[in-house]
Coordinates of C-alpha atoms and ligand atoms in Angstrom, one line a residue:
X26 CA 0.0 0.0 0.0
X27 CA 2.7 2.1 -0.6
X28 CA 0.9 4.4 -2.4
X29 CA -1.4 5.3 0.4
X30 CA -0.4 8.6 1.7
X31 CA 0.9 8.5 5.5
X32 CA -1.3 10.1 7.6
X33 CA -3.9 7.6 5.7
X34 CA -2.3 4.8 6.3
X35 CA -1.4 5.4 9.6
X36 CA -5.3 6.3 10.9
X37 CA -6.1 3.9 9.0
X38 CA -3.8 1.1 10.5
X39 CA -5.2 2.0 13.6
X40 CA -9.0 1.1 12.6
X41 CA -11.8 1.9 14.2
X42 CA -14.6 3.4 14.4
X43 CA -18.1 4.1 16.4
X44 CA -20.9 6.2 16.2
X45 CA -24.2 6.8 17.5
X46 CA -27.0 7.9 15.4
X47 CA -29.1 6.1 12.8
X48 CA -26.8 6.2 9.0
X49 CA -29.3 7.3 5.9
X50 CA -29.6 4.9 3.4
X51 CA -28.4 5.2 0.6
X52 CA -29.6 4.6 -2.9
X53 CA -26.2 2.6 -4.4
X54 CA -25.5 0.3 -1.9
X55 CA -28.9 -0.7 -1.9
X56 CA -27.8 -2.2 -5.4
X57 CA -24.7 -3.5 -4.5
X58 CA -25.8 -6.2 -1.9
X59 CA -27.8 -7.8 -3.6
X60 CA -30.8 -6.0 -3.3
X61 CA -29.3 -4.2 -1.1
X62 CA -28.4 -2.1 1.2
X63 CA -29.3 0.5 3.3
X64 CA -27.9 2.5 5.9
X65 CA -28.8 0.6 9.2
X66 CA -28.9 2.1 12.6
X67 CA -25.6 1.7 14.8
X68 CA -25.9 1.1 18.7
X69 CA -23.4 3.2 20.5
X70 CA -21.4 0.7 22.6
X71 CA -18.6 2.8 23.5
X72 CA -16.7 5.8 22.0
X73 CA -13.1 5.4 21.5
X74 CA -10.6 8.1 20.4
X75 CA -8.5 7.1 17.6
X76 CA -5.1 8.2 17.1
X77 CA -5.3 10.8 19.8
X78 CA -8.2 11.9 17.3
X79 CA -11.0 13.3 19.3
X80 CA -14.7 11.8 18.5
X81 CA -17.7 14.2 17.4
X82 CA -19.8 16.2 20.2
X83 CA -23.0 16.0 19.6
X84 CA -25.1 13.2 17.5
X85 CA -26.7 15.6 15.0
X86 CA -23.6 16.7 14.0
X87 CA -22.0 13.4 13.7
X88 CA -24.7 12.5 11.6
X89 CA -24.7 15.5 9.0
X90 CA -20.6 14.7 9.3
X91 CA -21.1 11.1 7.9
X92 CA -23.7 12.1 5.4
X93 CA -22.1 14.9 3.9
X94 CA -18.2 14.2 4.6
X95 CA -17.9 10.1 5.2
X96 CA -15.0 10.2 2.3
X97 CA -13.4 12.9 5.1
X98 CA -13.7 10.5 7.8
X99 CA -12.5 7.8 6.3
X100 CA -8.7 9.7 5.4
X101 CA -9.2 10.9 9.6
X102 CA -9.5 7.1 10.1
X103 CA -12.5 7.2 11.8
X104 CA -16.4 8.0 11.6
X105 CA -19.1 7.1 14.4
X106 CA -22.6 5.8 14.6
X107 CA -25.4 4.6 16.5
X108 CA -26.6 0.9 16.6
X109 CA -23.4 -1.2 16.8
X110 CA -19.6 -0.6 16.3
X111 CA -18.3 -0.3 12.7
X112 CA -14.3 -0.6 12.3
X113 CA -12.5 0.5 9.5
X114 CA -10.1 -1.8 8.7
X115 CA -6.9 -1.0 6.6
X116 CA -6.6 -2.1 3.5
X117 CA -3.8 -4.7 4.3
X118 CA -6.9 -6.5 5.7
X119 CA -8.5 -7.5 2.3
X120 CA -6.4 -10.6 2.3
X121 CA -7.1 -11.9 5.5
X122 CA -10.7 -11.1 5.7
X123 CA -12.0 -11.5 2.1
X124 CA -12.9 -15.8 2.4
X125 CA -13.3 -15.7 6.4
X126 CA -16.7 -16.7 6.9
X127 CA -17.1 -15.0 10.4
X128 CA -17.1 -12.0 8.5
X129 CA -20.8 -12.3 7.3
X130 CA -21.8 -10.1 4.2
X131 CA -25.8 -12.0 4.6
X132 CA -26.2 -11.0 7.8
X133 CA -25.1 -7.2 7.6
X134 CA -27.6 -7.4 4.9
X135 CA -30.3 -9.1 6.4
X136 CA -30.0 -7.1 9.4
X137 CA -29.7 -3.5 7.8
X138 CA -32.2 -4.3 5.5
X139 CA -34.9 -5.6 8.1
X140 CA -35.4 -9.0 6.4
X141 CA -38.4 -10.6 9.5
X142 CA -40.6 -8.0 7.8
X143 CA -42.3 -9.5 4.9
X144 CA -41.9 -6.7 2.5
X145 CA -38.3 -7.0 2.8
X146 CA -38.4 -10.6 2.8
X147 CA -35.4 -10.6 -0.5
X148 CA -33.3 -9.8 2.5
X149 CA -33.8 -12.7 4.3
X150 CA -31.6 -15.6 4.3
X151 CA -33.9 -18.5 4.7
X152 CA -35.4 -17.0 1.2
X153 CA -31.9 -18.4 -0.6
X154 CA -32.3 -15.7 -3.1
X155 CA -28.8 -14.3 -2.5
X156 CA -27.3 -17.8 -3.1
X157 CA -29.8 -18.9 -6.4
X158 CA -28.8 -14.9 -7.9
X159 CA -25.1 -15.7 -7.2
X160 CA -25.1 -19.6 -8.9
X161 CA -27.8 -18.6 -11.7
X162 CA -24.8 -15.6 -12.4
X163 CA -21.8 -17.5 -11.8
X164 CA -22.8 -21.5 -13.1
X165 CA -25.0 -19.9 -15.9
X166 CA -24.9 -16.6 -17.2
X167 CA -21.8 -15.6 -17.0
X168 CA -20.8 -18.6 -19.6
X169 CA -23.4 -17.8 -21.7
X170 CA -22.0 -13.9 -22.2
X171 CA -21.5 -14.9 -26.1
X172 CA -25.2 -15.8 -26.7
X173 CA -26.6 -13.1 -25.1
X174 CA -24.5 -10.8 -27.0
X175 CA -26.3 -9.9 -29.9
X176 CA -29.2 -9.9 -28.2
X177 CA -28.7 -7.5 -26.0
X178 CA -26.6 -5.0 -29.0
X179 CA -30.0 -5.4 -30.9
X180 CA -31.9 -3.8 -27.6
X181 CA -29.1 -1.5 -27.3
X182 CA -30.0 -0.4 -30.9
X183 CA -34.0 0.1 -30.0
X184 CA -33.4 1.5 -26.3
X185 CA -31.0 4.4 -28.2
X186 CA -33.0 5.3 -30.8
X187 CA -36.3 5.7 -28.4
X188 CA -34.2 7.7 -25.5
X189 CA -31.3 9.6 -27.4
X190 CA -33.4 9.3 -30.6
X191 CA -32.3 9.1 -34.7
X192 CA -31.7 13.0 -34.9
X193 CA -29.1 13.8 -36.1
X194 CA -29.3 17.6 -34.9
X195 CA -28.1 18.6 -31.3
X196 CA -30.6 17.4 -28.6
X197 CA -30.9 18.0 -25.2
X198 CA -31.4 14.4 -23.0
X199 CA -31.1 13.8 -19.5
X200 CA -27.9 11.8 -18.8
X201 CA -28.8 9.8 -15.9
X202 CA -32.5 9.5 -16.8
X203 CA -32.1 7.9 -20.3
X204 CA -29.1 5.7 -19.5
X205 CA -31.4 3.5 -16.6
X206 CA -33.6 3.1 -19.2
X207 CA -31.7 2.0 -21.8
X208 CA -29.8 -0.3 -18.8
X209 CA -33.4 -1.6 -18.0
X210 CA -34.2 -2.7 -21.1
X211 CA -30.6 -4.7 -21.8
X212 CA -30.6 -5.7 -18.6
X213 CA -34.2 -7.2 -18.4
X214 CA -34.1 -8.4 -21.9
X215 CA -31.4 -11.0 -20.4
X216 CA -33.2 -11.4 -17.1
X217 CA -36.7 -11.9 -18.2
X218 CA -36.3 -12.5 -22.2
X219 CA -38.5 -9.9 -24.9
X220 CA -41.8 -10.5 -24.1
X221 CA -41.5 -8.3 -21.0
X222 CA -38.3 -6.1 -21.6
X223 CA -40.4 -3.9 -23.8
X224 CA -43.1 -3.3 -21.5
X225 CA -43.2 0.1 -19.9
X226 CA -44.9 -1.3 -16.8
X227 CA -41.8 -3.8 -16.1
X228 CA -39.5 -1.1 -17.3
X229 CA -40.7 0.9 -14.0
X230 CA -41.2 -1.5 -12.0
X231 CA -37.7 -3.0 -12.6
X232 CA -36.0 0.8 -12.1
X233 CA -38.6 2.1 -9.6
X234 CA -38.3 -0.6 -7.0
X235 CA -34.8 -0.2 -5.5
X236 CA -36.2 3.1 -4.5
X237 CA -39.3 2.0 -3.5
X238 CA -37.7 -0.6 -1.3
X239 CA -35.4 2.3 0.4
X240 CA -38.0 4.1 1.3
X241 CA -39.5 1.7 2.5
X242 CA -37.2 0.7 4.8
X243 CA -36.4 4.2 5.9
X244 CA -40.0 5.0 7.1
X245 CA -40.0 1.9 9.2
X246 CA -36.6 2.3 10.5
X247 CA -38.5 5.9 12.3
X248 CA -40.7 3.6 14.5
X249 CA -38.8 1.8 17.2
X250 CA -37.7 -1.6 16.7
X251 CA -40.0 -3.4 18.8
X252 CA -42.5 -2.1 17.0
X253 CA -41.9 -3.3 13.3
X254 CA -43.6 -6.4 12.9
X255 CA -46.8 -4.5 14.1
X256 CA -46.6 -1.4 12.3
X257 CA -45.3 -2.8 9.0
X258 CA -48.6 -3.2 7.5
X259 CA -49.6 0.5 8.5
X260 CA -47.1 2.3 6.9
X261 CA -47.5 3.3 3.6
X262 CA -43.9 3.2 2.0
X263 CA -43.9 -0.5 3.0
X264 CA -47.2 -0.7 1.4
X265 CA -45.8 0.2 -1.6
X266 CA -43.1 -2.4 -1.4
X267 CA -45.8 -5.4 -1.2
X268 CA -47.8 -3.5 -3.9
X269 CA -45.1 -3.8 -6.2
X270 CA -44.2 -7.3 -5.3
X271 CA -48.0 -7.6 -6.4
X272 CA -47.9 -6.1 -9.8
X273 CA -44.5 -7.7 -11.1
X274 CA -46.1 -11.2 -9.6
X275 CA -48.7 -10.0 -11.9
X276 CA -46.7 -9.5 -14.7
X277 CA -44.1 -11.5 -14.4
X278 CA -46.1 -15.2 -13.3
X279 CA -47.7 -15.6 -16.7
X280 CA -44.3 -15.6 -18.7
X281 CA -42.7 -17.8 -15.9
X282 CA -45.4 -20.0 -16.3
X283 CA -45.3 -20.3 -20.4
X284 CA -41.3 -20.6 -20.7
X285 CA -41.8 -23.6 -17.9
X286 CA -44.6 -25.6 -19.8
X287 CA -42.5 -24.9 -22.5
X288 CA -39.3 -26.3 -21.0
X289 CA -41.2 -29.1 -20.0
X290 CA -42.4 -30.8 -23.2
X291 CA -39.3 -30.8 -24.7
X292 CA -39.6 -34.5 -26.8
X293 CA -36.2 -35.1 -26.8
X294 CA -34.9 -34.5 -23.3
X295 CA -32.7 -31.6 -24.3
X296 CA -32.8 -28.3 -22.5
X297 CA -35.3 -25.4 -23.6
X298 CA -33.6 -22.7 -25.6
X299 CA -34.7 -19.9 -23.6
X300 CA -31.5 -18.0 -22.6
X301 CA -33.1 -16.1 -19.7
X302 CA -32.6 -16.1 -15.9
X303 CA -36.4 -17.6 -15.7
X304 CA -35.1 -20.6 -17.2
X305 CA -31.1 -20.4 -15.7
X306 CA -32.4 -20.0 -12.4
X307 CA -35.3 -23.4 -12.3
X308 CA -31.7 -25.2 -13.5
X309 CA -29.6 -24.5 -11.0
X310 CA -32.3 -24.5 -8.5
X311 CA -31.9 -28.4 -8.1
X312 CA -35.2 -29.0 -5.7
X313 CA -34.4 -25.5 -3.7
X314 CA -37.4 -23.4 -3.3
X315 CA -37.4 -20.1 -4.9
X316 CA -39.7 -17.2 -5.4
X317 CA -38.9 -16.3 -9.0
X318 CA -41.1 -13.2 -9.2
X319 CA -38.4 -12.0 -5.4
X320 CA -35.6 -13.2 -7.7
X321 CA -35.9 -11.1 -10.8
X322 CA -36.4 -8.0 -8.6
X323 CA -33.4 -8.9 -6.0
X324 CA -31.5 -9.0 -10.1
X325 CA -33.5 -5.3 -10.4
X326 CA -31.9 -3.9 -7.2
X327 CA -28.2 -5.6 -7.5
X328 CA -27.7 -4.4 -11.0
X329 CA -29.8 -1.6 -12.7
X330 CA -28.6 1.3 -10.8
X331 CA -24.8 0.3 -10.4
X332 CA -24.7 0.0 -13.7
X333 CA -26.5 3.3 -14.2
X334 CA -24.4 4.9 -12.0
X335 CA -21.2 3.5 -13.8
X336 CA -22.3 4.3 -17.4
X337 CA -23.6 7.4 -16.5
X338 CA -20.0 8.5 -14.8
X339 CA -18.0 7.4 -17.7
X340 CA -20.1 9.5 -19.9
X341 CA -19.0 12.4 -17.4
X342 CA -15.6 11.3 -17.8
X343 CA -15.6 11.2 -21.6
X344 CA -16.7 14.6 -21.9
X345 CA -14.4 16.3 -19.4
X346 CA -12.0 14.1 -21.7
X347 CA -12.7 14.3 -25.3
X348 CA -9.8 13.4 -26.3
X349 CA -10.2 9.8 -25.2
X350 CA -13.7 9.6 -28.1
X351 CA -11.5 9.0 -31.5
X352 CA -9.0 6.5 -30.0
X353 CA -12.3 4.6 -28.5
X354 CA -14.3 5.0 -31.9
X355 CA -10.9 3.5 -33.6
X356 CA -10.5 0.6 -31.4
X357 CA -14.7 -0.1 -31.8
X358 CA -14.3 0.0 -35.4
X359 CA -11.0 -1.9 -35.8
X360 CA -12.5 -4.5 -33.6
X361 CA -15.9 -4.8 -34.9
X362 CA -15.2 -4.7 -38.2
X363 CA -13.1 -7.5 -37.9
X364 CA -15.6 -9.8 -36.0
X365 CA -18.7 -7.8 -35.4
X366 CA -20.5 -7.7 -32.5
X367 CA -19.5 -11.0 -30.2
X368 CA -17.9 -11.7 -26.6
X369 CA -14.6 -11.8 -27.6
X370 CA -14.6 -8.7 -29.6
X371 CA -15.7 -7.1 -26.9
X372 CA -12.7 -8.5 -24.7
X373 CA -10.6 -7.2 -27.5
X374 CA -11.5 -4.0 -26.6
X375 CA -8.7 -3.1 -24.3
X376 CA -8.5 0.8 -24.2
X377 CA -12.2 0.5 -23.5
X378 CA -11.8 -2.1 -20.6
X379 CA -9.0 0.3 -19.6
X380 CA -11.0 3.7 -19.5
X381 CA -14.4 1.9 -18.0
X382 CA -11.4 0.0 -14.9
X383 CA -10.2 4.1 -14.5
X384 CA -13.6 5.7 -14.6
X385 CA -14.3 3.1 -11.4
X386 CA -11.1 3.9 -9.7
X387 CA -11.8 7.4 -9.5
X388 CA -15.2 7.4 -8.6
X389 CA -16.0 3.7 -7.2
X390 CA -20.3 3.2 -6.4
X391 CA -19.1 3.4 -2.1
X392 CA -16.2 4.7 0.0
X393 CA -16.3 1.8 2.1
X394 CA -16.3 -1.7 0.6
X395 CA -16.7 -5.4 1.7
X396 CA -18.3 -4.2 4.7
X397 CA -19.2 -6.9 6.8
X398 CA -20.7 -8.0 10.4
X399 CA -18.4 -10.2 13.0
X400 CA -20.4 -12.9 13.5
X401 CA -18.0 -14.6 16.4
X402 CA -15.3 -12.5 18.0
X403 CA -12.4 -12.2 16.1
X404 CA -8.7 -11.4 16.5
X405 CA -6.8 -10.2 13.4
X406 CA -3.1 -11.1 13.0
X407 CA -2.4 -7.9 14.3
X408 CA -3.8 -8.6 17.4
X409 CA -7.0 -6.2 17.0
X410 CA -9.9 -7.9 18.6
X411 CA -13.1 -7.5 17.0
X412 CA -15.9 -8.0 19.1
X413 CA -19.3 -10.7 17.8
X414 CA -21.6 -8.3 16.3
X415 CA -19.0 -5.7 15.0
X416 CA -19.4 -4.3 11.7
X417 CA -16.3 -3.6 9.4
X418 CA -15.4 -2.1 6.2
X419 CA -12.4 -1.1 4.1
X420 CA -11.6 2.3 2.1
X421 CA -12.1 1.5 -1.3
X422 CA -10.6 4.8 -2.2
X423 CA -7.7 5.8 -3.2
X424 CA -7.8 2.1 -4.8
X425 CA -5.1 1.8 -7.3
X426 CA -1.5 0.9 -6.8
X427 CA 0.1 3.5 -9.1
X428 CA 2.7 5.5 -7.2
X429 CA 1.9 9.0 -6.2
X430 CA -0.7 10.0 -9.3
X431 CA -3.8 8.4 -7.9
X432 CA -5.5 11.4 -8.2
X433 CA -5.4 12.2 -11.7
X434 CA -7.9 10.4 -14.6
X435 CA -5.5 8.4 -16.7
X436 CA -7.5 6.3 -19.3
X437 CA -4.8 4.4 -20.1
X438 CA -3.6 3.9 -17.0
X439 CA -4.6 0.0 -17.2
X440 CA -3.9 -0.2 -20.9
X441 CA -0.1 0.0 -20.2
X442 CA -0.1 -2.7 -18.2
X443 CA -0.6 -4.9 -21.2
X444 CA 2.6 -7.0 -21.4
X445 CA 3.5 -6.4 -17.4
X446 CA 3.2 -9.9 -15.9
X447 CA 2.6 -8.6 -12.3
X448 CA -0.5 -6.7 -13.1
X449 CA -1.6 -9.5 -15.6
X450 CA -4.3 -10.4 -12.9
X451 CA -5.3 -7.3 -11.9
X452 CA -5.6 -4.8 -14.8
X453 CA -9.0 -6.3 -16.5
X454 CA -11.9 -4.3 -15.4
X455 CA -13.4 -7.8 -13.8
X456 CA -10.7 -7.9 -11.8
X457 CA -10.8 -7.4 -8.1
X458 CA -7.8 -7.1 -5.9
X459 CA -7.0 -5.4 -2.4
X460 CA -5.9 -2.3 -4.5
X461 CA -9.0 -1.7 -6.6
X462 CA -12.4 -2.4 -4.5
X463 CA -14.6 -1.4 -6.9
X464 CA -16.4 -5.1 -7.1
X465 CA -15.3 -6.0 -3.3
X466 CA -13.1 -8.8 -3.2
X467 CA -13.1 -12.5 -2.1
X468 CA -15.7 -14.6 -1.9
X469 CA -18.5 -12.1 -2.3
X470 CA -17.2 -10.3 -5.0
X471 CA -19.5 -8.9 -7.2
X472 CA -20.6 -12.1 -9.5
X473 CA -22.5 -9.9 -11.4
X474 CA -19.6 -7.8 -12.5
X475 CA -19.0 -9.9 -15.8
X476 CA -22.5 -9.2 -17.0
X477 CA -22.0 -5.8 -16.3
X478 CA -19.0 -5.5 -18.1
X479 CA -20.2 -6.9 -21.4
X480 CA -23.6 -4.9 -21.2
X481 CA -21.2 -1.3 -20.5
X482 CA -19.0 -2.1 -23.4
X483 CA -22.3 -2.9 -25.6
X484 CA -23.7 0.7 -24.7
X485 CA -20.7 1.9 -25.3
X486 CA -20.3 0.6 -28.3
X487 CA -23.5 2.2 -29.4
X488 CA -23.3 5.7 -27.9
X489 CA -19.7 6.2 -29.5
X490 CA -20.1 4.7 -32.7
X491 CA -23.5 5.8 -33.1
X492 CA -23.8 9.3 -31.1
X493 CA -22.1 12.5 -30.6
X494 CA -22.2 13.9 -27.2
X495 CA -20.9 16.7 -25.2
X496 CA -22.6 18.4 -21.7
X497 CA -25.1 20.6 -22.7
X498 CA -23.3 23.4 -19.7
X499 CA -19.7 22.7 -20.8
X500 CA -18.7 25.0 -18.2
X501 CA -19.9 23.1 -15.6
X502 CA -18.6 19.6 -14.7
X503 CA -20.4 16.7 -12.6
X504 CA -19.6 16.0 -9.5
X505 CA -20.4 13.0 -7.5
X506 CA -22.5 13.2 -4.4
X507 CA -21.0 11.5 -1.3
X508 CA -23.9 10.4 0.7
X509 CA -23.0 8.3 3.4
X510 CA -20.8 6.1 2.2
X511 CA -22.3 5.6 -0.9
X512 CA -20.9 8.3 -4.0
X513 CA -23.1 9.4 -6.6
X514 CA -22.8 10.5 -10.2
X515 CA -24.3 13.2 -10.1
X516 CA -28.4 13.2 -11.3
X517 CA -30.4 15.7 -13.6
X518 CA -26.9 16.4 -15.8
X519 CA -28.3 17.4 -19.0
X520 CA -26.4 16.1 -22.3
X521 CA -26.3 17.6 -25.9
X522 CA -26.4 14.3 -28.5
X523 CA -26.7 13.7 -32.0
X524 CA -26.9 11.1 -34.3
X525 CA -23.7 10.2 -36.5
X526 CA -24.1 8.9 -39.8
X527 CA -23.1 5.1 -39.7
X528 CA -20.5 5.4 -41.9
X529 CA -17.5 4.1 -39.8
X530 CA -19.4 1.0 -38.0
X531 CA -22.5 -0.1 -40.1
X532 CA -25.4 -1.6 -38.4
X533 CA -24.8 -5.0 -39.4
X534 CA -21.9 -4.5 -37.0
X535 CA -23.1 -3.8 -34.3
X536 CA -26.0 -6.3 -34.0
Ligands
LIG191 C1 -21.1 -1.6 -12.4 C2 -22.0 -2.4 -11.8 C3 -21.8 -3.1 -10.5 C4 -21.1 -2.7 -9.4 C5 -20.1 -1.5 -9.3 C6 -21.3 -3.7 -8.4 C7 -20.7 -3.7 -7.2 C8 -20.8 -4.7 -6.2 C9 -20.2 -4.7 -4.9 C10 -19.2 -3.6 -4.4 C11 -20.6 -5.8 -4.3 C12 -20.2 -6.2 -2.9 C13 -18.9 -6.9 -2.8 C14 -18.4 -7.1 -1.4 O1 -18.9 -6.6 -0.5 O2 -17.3 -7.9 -1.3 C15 -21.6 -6.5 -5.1 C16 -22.2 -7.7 -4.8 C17 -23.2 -8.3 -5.6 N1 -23.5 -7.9 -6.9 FE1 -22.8 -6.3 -7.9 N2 -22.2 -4.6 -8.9 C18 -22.5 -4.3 -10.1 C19 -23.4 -5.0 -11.0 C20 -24.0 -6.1 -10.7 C21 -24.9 -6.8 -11.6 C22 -25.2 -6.4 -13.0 C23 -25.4 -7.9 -10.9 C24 -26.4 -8.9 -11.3 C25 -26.7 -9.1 -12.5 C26 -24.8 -7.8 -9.5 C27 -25.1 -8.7 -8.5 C28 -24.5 -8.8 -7.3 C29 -24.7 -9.7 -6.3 C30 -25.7 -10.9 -6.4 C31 -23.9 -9.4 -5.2 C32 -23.8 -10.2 -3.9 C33 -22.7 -11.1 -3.9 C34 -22.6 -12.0 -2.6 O3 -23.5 -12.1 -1.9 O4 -21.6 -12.7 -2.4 N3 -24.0 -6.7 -9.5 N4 -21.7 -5.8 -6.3

């Protein structure tokens, strides 16, 4: 970690943290975990002064510190909350901590997420969702990248021309706003197939109900905890969780139904072609009990608004750095026109892969990854005892073992790396290592990351080869929000776009 400045490493060698107020929730890491995640409420056990460095006063304060300044806390080496003791761990912890099953990523979520209220039952372990999303990603989807490919480039090519449209005169689109859309129908076009990727009331369903589920949880977390399995049904933001359960049940049932009868009659014993997650997940289920309907919107929360969030930033980044655009178009053309639109072009798309791994670095979804809860005392190698019931995190910022120029955006950064056998492993955007936390690392690394991957490169793709863009305020450029722990490309940015003509990549190409 020799990259890490001093002061950082040092406060942050010396872990630790507490605090004593109830975190806000936040939108992102409600993706990340699976459905999840929400700021929970931290019991104040006891306050302990870090590196001489004194703790906050009063618990307001504290609380607009960690919403508005966590990324502060974390270089201090410290932040504090309410319901239990959170300890931030150096990153020379990754190693030790990333397979150690004490350190339990389901039960921070379950427990943050209030999974013994019904509503928020995708939290709750005994569901199995978590583990049936991670094996229908891992054992299925992820090997069938290359024929999913041209299916999702072809819903690329209709989600574009609906939201950033076939003019080809400067147009004003919301950044943010169009690029969930087009993510949702990609995204659910693999997770549900085409009968219901192109319907507008799956569509917002399948980008409303992270939301719906954070606020959910947020109006219950205001009544005390005793409380919450009476006043559940009262409240109407958890209402509006079960509602919506109710109308993707609705619409999602009848397809389930059809593609199984389908799979069933098969005459000779081979497996239905359907290359959706309805009909991944009932293989890998072997005899476990599932709720398909809480599986496809667990897939919603875990993916569409990371992605968003990722694609949304790197158009940011590309427009603060135009000069990156005509190498990127170069390498899309040389590429495609070679193969045309297929998994391993897209793996041969290196400066891509490069700009998408620096985009993440600089701005990763949270400022505290692999966060985890103790689930048996524990004492690290370096003779830190951590208490059953602690909760622990590690900075995933600055990430990126590059000497002293973390700071600065270097698309090639990862690109010349090519040819260095030492950062062989660790230069692909998939990867994950104790230096670049963007996907966690270890055993609950983000299986979802190689979907994501091919499905930025495929927008990508399209936008570049298909799209002129620029911010529509040049003067101005996004920031990120830091809320909680979670940072934010910034919403509402407004985008200029305008159709190119398709003389460089022609459509056959690209689908
Ligand atoms: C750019 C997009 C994405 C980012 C930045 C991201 C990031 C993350 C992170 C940081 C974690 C937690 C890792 C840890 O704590 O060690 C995670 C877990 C997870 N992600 Fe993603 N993710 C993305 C896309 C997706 C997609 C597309 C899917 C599904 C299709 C997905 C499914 C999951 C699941 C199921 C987990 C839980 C893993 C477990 O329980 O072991 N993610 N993701």
């Amino acid at each position: 970690m020799s990259h890490l400045p001093d002061h950082f490493r040092q406060r942050l060698n010396s872990r630790l943290v507490i605090t004593n107020f109830i975190i806000p929730a936040t939108l992102l890491y409600l993706i990340h975990r699976f459905g999840g995640i929400l700021l929970a409420q931290y019991r104040l056990r006891r306050l302990p002064l870090i590196n001489g460095t004194p703790l906050f006063g009063s618990t307001k304060k504290a609380k607009q510190n960690f919403q508005l300044n966590a990324r502060g806390l974390l270089k201090d080496g410290f932040t504090k909350t309410d319901d239990a003791r959170v300890v931030i761990l150096s990153p020379e912890s990754v190693n030790e901590i990333r397979n150690d099953n004490r350190f339990s990523f389901t039960h921070l979520i379950a427990q943050e997420c209030l999974c013994y209220i019904p509503a928020f039952r995708n939290f709750n372990p005994h569901e199995g969702l978590n583990d049936m999303a991670k094996d229908v990603l891992l054992k299925r989807l992820t090997p069938s990248l290359s024929l999913v490919t041209r299916d999702m480039s072809e819903e690329a090519n209709l989600a574009f021309q609906e939201h950033w449209t076939d003019n080809t005169e400067w147009h004003e689109v919301d950044a943010k706003a169009t690029v969930v859309e087009i993510i949702a129908r990609l995204s659910s076009r693999v997770f549900l197939g085409p009968e219901l990727c192109r319907n507008p009331e799956w569509l917002r369903i399948t980008i409303d109900y992270t939301m719906t589920v954070f606020h959910g949880i947020m109006a219950l977390k205001k009544w005390p905890s005793f409380l919450h399995r009476i006043v559940w049904r009262f409240v109407p933001e958890v209402r509006r969780v079960n509602e919506q359960i109710a109308e993707a049940v609705r619409l999602i049932r009848p397809v389930i139904d059809k593609k199984m009868a389908q799979g069933k009659i098969l005459p000779d014993g081979s497996k239905p072609a359907h290359l959706d997650v309805i009909q991944w997940a009932s293989e890998v289920a072997d005899g476990r009990r599932y709720d398909p309907t809480l599986l496809q919107l667990g897939f919603s929360m875990a993916s569409m608004h990371n992605t968003t969030d990722l694609v949304t930033q790197i158009l940011y980044d590309l427009s603060a750095h135009p000069s990156y655009i005509d190498p990127l178009r170069a390498e899309i053309e040389t590429v495609l026109t070679e193969e045309g639109m297929t998994k391993s072009a897209l793996a041969r798309l290196k400066l891509m892969d490069s700009f998408m791994k620096e985009s993440q670095r600089i701005k990763p979804s949270e400022s505290l990854g692999m966060r985890r809860v103790l689930v048996e005392d524990v004492t690290l190698s370096n003779g830190v005892f951590l208490p059953q019931g602690t909760q622990i995190g590690i900075p995933t910022t600055p990430t990126t073992d590059v000497g002293n120029e973390t700071e600065s955006f270097d698309g090639y950064r990862f690109l010349n790396m090519v040819g260095d056998p030492s950062k062989e492993k660790t230069r692909h955007f998939v990867s994950t290592s104790p230096d670049h936390l963007g996907f966690g690392h270890g055993k609950h690394a983000c299986p979802g990351r190689f979907f994501a991957s091919h499905e930025v490169k495929i927008i990508l793709c399209h936008a570049l080869t298909k799209y002129d863009f620029k911010l529509a305020v040049p003067t101005r450029q996004p920031t990120s929000l830091a809320l909680g722990w979670a940072l934010i490309a910034e919403p509402g940015v407004r985008l200029l776009v305008k159709r190119r003509s398709n003389r460089s990549v022609n459509k056959a190409k690209l689908y």
